[in-house]
Coordinates of C-alpha atoms and ligand atoms in Angstrom, one line a residue:
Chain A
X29 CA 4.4 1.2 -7.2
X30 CA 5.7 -1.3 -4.8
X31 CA 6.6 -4.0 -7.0
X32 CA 8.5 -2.2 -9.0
X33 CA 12.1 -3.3 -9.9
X34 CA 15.0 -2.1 -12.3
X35 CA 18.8 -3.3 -12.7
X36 CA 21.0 -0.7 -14.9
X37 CA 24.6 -2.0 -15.4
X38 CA 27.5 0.1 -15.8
X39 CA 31.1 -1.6 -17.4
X40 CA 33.9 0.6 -15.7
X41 CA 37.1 -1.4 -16.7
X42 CA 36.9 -5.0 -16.0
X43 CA 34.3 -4.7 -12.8
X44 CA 30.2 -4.2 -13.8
X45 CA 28.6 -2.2 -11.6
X46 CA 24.7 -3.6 -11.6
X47 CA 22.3 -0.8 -9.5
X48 CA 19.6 -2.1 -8.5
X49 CA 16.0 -0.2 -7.9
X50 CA 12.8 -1.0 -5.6
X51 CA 11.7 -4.0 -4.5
X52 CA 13.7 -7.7 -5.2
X53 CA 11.3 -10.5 -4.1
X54 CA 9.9 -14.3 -5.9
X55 CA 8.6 -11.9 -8.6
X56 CA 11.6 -9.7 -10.1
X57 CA 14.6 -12.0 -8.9
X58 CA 14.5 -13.7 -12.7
X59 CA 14.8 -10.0 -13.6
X60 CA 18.0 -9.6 -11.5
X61 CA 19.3 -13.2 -12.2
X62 CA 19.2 -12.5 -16.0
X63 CA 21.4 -9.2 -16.1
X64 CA 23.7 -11.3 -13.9
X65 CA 23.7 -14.3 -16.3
X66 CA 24.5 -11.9 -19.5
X67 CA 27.3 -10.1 -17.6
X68 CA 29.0 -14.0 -16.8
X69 CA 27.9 -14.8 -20.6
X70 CA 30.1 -11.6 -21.1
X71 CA 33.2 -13.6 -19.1
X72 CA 33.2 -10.5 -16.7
X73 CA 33.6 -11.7 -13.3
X74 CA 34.2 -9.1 -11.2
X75 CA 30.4 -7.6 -10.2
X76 CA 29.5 -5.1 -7.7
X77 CA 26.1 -4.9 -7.0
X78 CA 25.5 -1.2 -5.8
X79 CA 21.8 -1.8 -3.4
X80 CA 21.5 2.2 -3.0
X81 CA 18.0 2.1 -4.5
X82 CA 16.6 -1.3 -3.2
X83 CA 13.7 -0.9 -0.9
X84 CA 13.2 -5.1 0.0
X85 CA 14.7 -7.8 -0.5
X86 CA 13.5 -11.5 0.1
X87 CA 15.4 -14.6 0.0
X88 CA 14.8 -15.2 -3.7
X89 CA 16.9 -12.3 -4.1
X90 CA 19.1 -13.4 -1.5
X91 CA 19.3 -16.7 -3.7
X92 CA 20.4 -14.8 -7.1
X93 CA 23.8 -13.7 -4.7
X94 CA 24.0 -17.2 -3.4
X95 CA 23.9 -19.3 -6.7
X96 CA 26.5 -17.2 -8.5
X97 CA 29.3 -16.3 -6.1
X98 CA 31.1 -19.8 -5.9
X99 CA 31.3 -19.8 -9.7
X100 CA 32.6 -16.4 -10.3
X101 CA 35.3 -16.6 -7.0
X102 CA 36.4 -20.1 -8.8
X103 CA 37.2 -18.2 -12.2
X104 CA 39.4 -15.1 -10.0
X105 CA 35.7 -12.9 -9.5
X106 CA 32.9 -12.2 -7.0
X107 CA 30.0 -10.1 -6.3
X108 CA 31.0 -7.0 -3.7
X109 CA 27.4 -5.7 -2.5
X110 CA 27.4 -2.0 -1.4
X111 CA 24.7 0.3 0.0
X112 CA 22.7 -1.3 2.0
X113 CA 19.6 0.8 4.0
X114 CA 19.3 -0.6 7.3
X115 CA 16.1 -2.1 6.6
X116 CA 17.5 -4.4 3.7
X117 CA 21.0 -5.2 5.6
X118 CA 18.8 -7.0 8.1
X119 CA 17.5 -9.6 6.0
X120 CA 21.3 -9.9 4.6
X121 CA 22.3 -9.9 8.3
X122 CA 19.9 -13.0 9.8
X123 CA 21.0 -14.9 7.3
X124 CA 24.8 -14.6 7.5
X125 CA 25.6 -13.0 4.4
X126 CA 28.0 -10.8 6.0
X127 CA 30.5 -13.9 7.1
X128 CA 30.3 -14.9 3.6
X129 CA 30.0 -11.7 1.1
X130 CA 32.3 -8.7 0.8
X131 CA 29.3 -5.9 2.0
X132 CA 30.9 -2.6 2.3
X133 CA 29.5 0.9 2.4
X134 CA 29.3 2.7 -1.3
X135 CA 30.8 2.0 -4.7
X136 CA 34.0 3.3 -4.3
X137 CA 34.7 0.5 -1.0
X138 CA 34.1 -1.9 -3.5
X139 CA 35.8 -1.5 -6.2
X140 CA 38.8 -1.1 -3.6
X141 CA 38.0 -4.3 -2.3
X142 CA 38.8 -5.6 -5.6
X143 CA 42.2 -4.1 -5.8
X144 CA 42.8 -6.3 -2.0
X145 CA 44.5 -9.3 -3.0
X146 CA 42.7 -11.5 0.0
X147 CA 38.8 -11.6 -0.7
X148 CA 36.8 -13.8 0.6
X149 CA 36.8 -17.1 0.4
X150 CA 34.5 -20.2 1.6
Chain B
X20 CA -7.6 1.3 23.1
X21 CA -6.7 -2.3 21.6
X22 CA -8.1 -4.5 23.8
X23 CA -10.5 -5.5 21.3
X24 CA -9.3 -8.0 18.5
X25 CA -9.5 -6.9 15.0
X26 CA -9.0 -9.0 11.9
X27 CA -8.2 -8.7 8.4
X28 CA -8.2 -10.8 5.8
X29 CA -7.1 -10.8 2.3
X30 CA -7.2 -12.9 -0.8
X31 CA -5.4 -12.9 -4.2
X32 CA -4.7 -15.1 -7.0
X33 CA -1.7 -17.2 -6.8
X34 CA 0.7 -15.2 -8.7
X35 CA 4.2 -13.6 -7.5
X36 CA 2.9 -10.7 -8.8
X37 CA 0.6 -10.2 -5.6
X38 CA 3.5 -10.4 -3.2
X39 CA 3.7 -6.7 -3.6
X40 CA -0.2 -6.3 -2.4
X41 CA 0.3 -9.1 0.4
X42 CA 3.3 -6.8 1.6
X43 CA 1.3 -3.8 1.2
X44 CA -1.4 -5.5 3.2
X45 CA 1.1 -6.5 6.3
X46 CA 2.7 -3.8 6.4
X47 CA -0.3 -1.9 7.4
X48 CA -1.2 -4.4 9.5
X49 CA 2.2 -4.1 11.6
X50 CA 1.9 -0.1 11.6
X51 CA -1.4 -0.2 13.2
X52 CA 0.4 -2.7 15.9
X53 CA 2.9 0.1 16.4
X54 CA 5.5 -1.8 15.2
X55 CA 8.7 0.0 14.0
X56 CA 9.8 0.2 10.8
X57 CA 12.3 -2.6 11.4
X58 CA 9.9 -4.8 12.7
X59 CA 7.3 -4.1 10.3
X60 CA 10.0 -4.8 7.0
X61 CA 10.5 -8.3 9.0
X62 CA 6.8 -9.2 9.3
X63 CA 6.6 -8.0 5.6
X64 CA 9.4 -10.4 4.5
X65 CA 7.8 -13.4 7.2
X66 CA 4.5 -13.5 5.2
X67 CA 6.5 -12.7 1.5
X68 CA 8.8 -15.7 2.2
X69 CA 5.3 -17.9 3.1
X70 CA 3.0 -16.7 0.5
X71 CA 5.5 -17.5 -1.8
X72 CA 6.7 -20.7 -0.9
X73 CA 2.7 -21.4 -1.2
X74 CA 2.7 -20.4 -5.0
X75 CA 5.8 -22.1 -5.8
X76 CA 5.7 -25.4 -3.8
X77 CA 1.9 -25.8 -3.2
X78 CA 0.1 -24.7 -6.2
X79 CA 3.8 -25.6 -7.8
X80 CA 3.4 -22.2 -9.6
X81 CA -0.1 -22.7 -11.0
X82 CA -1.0 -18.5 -10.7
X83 CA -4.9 -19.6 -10.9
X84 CA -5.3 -20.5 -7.4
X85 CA -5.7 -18.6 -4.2
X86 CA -3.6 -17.4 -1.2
X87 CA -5.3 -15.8 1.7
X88 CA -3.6 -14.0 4.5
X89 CA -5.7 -13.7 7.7
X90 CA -4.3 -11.3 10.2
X91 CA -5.2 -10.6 13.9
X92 CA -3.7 -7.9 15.9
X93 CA -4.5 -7.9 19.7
X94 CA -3.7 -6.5 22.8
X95 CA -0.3 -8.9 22.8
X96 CA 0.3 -9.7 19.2
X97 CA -0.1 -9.4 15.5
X98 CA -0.9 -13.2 14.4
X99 CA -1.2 -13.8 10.6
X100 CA -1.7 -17.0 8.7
X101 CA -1.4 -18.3 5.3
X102 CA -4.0 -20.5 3.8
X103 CA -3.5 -22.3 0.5
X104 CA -5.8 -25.3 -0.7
X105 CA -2.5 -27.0 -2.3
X106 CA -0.2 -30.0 -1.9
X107 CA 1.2 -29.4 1.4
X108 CA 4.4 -31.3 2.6
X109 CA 5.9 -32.1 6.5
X110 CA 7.7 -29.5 7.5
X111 CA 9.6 -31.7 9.9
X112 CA 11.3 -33.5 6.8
X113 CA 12.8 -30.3 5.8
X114 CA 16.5 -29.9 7.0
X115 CA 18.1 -26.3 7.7
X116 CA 21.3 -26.4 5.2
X117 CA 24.0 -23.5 6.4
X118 CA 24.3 -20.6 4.0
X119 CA 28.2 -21.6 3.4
X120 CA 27.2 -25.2 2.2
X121 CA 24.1 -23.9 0.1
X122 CA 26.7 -21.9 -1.8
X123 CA 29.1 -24.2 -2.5
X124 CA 25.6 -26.3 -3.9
X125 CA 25.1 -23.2 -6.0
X126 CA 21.7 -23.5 -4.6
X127 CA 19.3 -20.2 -5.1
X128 CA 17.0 -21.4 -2.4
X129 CA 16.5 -23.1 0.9
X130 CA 16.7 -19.9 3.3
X131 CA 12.9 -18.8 3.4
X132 CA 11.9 -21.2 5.9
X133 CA 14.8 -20.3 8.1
X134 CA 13.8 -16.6 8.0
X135 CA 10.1 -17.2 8.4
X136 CA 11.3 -18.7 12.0
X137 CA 14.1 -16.0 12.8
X138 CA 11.6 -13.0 12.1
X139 CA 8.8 -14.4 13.8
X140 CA 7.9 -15.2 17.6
X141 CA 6.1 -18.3 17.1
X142 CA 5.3 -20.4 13.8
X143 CA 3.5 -23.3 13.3
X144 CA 2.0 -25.2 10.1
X145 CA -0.9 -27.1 10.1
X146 CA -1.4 -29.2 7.0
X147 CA -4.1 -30.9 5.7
X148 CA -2.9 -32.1 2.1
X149 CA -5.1 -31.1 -0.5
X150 CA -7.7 -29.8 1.5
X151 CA -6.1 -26.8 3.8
X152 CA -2.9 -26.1 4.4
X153 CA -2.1 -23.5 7.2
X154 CA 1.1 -21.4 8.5
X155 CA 0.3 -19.5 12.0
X156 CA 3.2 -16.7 12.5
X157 CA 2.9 -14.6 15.4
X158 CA 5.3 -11.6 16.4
X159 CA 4.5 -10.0 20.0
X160 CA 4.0 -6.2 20.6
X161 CA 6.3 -4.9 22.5
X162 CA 5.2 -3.3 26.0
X163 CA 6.8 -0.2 27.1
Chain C
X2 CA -1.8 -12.4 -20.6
X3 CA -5.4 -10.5 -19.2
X4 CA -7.6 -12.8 -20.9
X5 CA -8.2 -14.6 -17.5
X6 CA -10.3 -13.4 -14.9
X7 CA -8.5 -12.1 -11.7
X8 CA -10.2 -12.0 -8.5
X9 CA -9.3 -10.4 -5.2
X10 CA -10.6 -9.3 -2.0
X11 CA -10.3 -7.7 1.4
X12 CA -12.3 -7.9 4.6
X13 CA -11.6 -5.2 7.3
X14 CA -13.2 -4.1 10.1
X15 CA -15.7 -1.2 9.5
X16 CA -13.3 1.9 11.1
X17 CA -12.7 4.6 8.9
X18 CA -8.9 3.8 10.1
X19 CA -9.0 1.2 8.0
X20 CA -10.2 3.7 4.6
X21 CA -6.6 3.6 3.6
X22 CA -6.0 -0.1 3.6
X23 CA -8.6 -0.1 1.6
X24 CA -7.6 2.7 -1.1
X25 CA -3.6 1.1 -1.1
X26 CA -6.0 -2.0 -2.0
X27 CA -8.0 -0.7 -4.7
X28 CA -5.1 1.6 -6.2
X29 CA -3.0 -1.7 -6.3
X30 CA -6.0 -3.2 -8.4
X31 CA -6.2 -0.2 -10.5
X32 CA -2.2 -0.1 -11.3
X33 CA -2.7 -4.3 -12.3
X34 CA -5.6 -3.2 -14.7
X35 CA -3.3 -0.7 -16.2
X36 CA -4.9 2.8 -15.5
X37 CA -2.7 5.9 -15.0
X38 CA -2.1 7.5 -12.0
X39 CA -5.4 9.6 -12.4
X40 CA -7.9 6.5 -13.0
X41 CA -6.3 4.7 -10.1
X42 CA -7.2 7.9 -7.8
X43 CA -11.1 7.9 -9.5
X44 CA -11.1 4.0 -8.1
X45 CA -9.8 4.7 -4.9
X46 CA -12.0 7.6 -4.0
X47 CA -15.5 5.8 -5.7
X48 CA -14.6 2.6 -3.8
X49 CA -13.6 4.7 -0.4
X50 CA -17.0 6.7 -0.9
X51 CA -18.7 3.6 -1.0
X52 CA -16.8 2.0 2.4
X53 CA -16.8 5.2 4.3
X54 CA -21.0 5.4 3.6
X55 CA -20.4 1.8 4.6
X56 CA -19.2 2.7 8.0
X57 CA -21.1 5.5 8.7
X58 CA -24.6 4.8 7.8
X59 CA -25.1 1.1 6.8
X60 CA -23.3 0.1 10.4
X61 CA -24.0 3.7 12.4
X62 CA -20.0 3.9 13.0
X63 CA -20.4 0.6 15.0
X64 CA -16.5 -0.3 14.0
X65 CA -16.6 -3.8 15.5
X66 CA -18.2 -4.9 11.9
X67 CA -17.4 -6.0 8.9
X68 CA -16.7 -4.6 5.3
X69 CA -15.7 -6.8 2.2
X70 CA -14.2 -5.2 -1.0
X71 CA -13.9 -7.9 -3.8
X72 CA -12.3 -6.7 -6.9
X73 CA -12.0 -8.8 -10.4
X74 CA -10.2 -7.9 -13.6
X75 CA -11.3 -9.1 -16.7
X76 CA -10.1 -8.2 -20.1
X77 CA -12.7 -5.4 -20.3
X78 CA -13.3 -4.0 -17.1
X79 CA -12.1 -3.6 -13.1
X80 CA -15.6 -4.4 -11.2
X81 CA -15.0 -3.5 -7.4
X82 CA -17.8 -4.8 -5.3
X83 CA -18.6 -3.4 -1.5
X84 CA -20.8 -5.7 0.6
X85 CA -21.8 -5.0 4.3
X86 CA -24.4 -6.7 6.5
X87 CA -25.9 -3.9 8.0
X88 CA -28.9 -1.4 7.7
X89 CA -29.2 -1.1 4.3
X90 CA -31.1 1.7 2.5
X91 CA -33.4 2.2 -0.8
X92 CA -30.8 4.2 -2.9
X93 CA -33.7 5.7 -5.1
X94 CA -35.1 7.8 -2.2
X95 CA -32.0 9.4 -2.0
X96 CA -32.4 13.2 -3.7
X97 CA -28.9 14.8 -5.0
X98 CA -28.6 18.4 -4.4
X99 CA -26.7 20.6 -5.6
X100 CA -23.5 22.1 -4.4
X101 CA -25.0 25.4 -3.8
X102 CA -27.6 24.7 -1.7
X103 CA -25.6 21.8 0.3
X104 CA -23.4 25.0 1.1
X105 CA -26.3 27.2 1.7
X106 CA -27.7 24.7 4.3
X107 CA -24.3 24.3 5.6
X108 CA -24.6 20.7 4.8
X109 CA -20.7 18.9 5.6
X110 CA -22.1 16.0 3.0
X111 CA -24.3 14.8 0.7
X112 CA -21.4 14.1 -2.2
X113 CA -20.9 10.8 -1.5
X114 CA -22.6 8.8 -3.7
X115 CA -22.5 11.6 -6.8
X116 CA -18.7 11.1 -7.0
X117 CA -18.9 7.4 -6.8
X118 CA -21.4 7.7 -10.4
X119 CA -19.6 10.3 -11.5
X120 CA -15.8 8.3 -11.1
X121 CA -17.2 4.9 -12.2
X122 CA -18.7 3.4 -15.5
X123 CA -21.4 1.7 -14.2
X124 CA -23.1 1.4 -10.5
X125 CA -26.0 -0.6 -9.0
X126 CA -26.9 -1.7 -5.7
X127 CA -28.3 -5.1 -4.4
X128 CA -29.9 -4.4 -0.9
X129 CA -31.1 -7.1 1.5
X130 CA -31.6 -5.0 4.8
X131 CA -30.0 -6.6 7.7
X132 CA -28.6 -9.6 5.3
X133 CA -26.6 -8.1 3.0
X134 CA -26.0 -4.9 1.0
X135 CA -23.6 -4.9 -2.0
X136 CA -23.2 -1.9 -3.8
X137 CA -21.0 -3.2 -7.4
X138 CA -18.7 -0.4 -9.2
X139 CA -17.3 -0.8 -12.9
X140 CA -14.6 1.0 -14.3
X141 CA -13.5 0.1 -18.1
X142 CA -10.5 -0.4 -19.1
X143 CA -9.3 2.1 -22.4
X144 CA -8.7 -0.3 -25.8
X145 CA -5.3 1.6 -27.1
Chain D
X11 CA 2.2 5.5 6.0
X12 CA -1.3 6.3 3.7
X13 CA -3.2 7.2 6.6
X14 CA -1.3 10.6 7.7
X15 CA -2.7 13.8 7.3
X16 CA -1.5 17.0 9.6
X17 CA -2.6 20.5 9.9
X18 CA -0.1 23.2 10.7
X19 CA -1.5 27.1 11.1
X20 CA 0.4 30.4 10.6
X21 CA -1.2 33.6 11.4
X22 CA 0.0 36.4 9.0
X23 CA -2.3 39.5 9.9
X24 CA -5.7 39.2 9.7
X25 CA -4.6 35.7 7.7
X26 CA -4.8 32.1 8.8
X27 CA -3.2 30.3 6.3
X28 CA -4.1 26.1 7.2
X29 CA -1.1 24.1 5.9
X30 CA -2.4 20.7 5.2
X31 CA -0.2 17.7 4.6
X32 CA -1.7 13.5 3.4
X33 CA -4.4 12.0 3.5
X34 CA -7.8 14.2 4.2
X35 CA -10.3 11.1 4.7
X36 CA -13.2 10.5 6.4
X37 CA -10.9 9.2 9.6
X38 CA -8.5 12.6 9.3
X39 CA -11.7 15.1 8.4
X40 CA -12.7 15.4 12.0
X41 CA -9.0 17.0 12.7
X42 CA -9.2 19.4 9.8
X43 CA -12.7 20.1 11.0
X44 CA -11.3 21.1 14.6
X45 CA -8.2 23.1 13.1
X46 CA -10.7 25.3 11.1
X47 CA -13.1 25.4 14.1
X48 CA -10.5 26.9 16.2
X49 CA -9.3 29.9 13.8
X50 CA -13.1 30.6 13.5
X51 CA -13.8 30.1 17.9
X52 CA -10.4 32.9 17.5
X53 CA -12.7 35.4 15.6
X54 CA -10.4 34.7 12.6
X55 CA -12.4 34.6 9.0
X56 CA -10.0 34.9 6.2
X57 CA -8.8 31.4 5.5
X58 CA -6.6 30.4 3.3
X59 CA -6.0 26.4 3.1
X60 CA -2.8 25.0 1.4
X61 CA -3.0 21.9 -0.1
X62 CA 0.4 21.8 -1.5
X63 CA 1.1 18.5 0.8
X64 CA -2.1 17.2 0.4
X65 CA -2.0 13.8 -1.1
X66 CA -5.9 12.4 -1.5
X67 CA -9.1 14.0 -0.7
X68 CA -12.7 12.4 -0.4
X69 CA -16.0 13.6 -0.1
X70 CA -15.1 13.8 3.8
X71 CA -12.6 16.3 3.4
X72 CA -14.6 18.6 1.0
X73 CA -17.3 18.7 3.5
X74 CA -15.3 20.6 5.8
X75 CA -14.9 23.6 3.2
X76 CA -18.3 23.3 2.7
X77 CA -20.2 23.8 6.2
X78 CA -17.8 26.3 7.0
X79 CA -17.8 28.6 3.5
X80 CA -21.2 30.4 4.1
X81 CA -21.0 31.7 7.8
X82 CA -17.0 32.7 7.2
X83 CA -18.6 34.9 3.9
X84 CA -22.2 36.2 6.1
X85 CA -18.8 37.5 8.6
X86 CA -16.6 39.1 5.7
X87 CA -14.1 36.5 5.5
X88 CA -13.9 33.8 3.4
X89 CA -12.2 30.4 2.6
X90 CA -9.2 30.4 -0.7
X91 CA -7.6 27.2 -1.8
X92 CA -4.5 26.7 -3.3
X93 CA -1.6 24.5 -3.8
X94 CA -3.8 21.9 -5.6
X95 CA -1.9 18.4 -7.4
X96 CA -4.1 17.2 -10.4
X97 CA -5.2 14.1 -8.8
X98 CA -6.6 15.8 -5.8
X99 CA -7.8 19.0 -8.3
X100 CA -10.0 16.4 -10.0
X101 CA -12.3 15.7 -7.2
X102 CA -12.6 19.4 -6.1
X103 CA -13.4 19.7 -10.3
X104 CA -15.8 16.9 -10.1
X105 CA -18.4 18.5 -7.7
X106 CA -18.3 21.7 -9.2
X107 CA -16.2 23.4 -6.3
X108 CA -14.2 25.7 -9.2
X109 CA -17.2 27.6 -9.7
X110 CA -17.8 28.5 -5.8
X111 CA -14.4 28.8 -4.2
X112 CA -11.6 30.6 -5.1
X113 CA -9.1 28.1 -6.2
X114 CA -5.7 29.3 -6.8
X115 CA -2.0 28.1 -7.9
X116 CA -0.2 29.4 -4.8
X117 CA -0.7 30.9 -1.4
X118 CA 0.8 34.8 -2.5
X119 CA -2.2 34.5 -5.1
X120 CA -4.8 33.2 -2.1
X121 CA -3.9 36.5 0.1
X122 CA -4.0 38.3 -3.2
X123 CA -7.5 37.2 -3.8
X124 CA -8.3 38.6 -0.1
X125 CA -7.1 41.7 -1.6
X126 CA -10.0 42.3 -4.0
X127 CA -13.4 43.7 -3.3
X128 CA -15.2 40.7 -5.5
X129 CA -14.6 37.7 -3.6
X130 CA -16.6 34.9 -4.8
X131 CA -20.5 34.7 -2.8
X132 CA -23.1 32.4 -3.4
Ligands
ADP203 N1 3.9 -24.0 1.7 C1 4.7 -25.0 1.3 N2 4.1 -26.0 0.6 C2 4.8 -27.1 0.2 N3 6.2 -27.2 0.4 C3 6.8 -26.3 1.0 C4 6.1 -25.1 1.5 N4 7.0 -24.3 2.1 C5 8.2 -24.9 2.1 N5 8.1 -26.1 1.4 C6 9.2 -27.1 1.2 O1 10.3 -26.7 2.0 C7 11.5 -26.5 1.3 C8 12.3 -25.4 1.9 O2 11.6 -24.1 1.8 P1 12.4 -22.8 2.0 O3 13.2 -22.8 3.2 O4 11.4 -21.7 2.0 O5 13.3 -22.7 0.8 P2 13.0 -22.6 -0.8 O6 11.5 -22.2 -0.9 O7 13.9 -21.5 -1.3 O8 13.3 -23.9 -1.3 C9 11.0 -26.1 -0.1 O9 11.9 -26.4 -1.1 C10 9.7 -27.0 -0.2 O10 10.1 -28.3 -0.6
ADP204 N1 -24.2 2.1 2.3 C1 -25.2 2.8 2.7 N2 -26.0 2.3 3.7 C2 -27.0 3.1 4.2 N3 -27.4 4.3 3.8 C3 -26.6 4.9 2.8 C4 -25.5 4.2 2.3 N4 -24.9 5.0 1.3 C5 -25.6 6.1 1.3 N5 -26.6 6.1 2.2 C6 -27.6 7.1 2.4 O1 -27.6 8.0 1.3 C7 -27.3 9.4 1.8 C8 -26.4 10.1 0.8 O2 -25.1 9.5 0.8 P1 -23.8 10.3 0.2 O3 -24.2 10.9 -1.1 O4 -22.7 9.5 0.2 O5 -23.6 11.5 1.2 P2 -23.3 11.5 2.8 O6 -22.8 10.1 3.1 O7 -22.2 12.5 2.9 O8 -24.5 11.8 3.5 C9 -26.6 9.2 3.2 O9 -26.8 10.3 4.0 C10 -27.4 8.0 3.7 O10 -28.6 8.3 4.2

């Protein structure tokens, strides 16, 4: 089905690993937003979101990345976005997410990112 | 083999749930353009982006009402617009914020028109408020 | 949340290229509705039946024409309907044979419109010969 | 892309076994048609068509087993089927093809079937 959408989350230490699946448009963003929202309820602040399995993305997904970060870099956190298919870093890419966001190649670049003292910053 | 123009057309109720379909739709539109894969992901996220700014700002998320996405592929081009029957608004009131500053807003939006124009060769709205509210997107085929 | 009424529909031109934009169509409609994999194959191949005899013999493989799918959900049922403007035909003159002797006369048809009343719930046809020919396709939705 | 559908042929003795992959339609029957033509044009009678990549079949498609069935069996050969998914086994089951073709799970059981004296005849 191609509007199809999951998000599993996996706590490993203090960083949550969210994975999500299919497609991330207007329709499942809310999906996506919410299993952010309960791991920021959950004062964890370091998130990687691993995009191995995402097919599309549209700018309400986009927007999920984009209203979160600023709060969770003021508390010490941030969201470290890894695996990226060349089809879905585009969209990222136009839009100038990679100036802004910490997007690296699999799971294990970002939770090393995390151990760099100097992420990013706006 | 294309010289002559062919066009599509489809309609579906105004729910997010149909951007799925509306892709779907596209997307085949772009792969019997020849586009690439590339190219036809970025037509599939130019018409996503305007459908749903149609459900949400138009019909201001009333799922009841109808988008329809009219596509034309010619010898040149793939043109496809987006018809809604809802409020409208001036596009020429609406400012291009920078992704940095929309952060620090905490904003979740304001990027879809932005992309419509970056994907896209050639947009245009015409808006009728009320009546018929149009977006005309056009991406070129490439001639090798 | 099905209580309402859903409408949607397609227009393509009438080239059996187009037979898969139609099925992704139709099997979109049948995932919305709920059927499982296998009842969104039956709708696909009743309502591609119906286009492709559409194509072939209401518009003689002319593919500069027009065929319309419309497709509503209701609570109870998925109705598909398949209009064209072309020849038309009286449907009650048409004989079914059986395999065997399709075979025998090395016939490469003839199945057409058996699978579409065999995959569907209920089928009629409204025939206006060079106005317009709808042939209207219902497929229940299970009560579980 | 739902529109594909290819054809590939591998001689094995007095064997064509037709490998066929997607959609068979009433847009891709016409090449399925001409693959089969050509093994028959080659004096080549004993079919077997693999439908192990075969996603969707319509009326179309069957056709194409059907015209050719009778003149392969008044020549000594014949057309087997095998590889069949459930959705596409439906329609085959639909029309009644089970009771006058030899359907089978896998191609070794199709050019087993070749092996017996009884094969199926209207
Ligand atoms: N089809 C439309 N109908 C009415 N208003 C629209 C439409 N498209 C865009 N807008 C207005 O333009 C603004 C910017 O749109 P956009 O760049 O897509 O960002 P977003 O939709 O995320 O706010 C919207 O917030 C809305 O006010
Ligand atoms: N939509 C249609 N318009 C005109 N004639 C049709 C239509 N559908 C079916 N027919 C007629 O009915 C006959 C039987 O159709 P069908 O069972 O689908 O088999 P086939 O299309 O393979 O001949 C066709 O040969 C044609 O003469």
């Amino acid at each position: 089905m191609t509007n199809s959408f999951t998000v599993e989350c996996a706590r490993q230490g203090d960083i949550s690993v969210l994975a999500v699946n299919g497609f991330l448009d207007a329709h499942t963003a809310p999906r996506f937003e919410k299993s952010i929202q309960e791991e920021v309820d959950a004062g964890r602040m370091r998130l990687i979101v691993d995009c191995a399995g995402l097919t599309y993305i549209s700018s309400a997904g986009l927007g999920v990345f984009m209203s979160f970060v600023e709060d969770l870099r003021d508390k010490g956190g941030d969201i470290k976005i890894c695996g990226l298919a060349d089809e879905v870093y585009q969209v990222f890419d136009i839009l100038g997410f990679p100036a802004l966001f910490d997007i690296v190649p699999d799971r294990q670049a970002a939770i090393d990112k995390f151990c760099e003292p100097d992420g990013k910053e706006i | 083999m294309d010289s002559l123009e062919r066009t599509f057309q489809l309609h579906v109720p105004s729910s997010t749930e149909n951007l799925s379909m509306i892709r779907d739709f596209v997307g085949s539109i772009g792969e019997r353009a020849g586009f690439s894969k590339g190219e036809v992901v970025k037509l599939e996220v130019a018409v996503d982006e305007a459908c749903a700014n149609v459900i949400e700002h138009a019909y201001g998320s009333d799922t009841t009402r109808e988008v329809t996405v009219k596509a034309t592929i010619d010898s040149d081009a793939v043109e496809i617009r987006v018809v809604d029957t809802g409020l409208g608004f001036d596009p020429t009131t609406i400012g291009e914020a920078a992704l940095d500053s929309l952060i620090q807003q905490r904003k979740n939006g304001g990027l879809g028109m932005r992309l419509i124009k970056t994907l896209m060769d050639e947009v245009h709205y015409e808006i009728v408020p009320g009546q018929k509210n149009e977006l005309a997107m056009t991406k070129r085929r490439k001639k090798e």
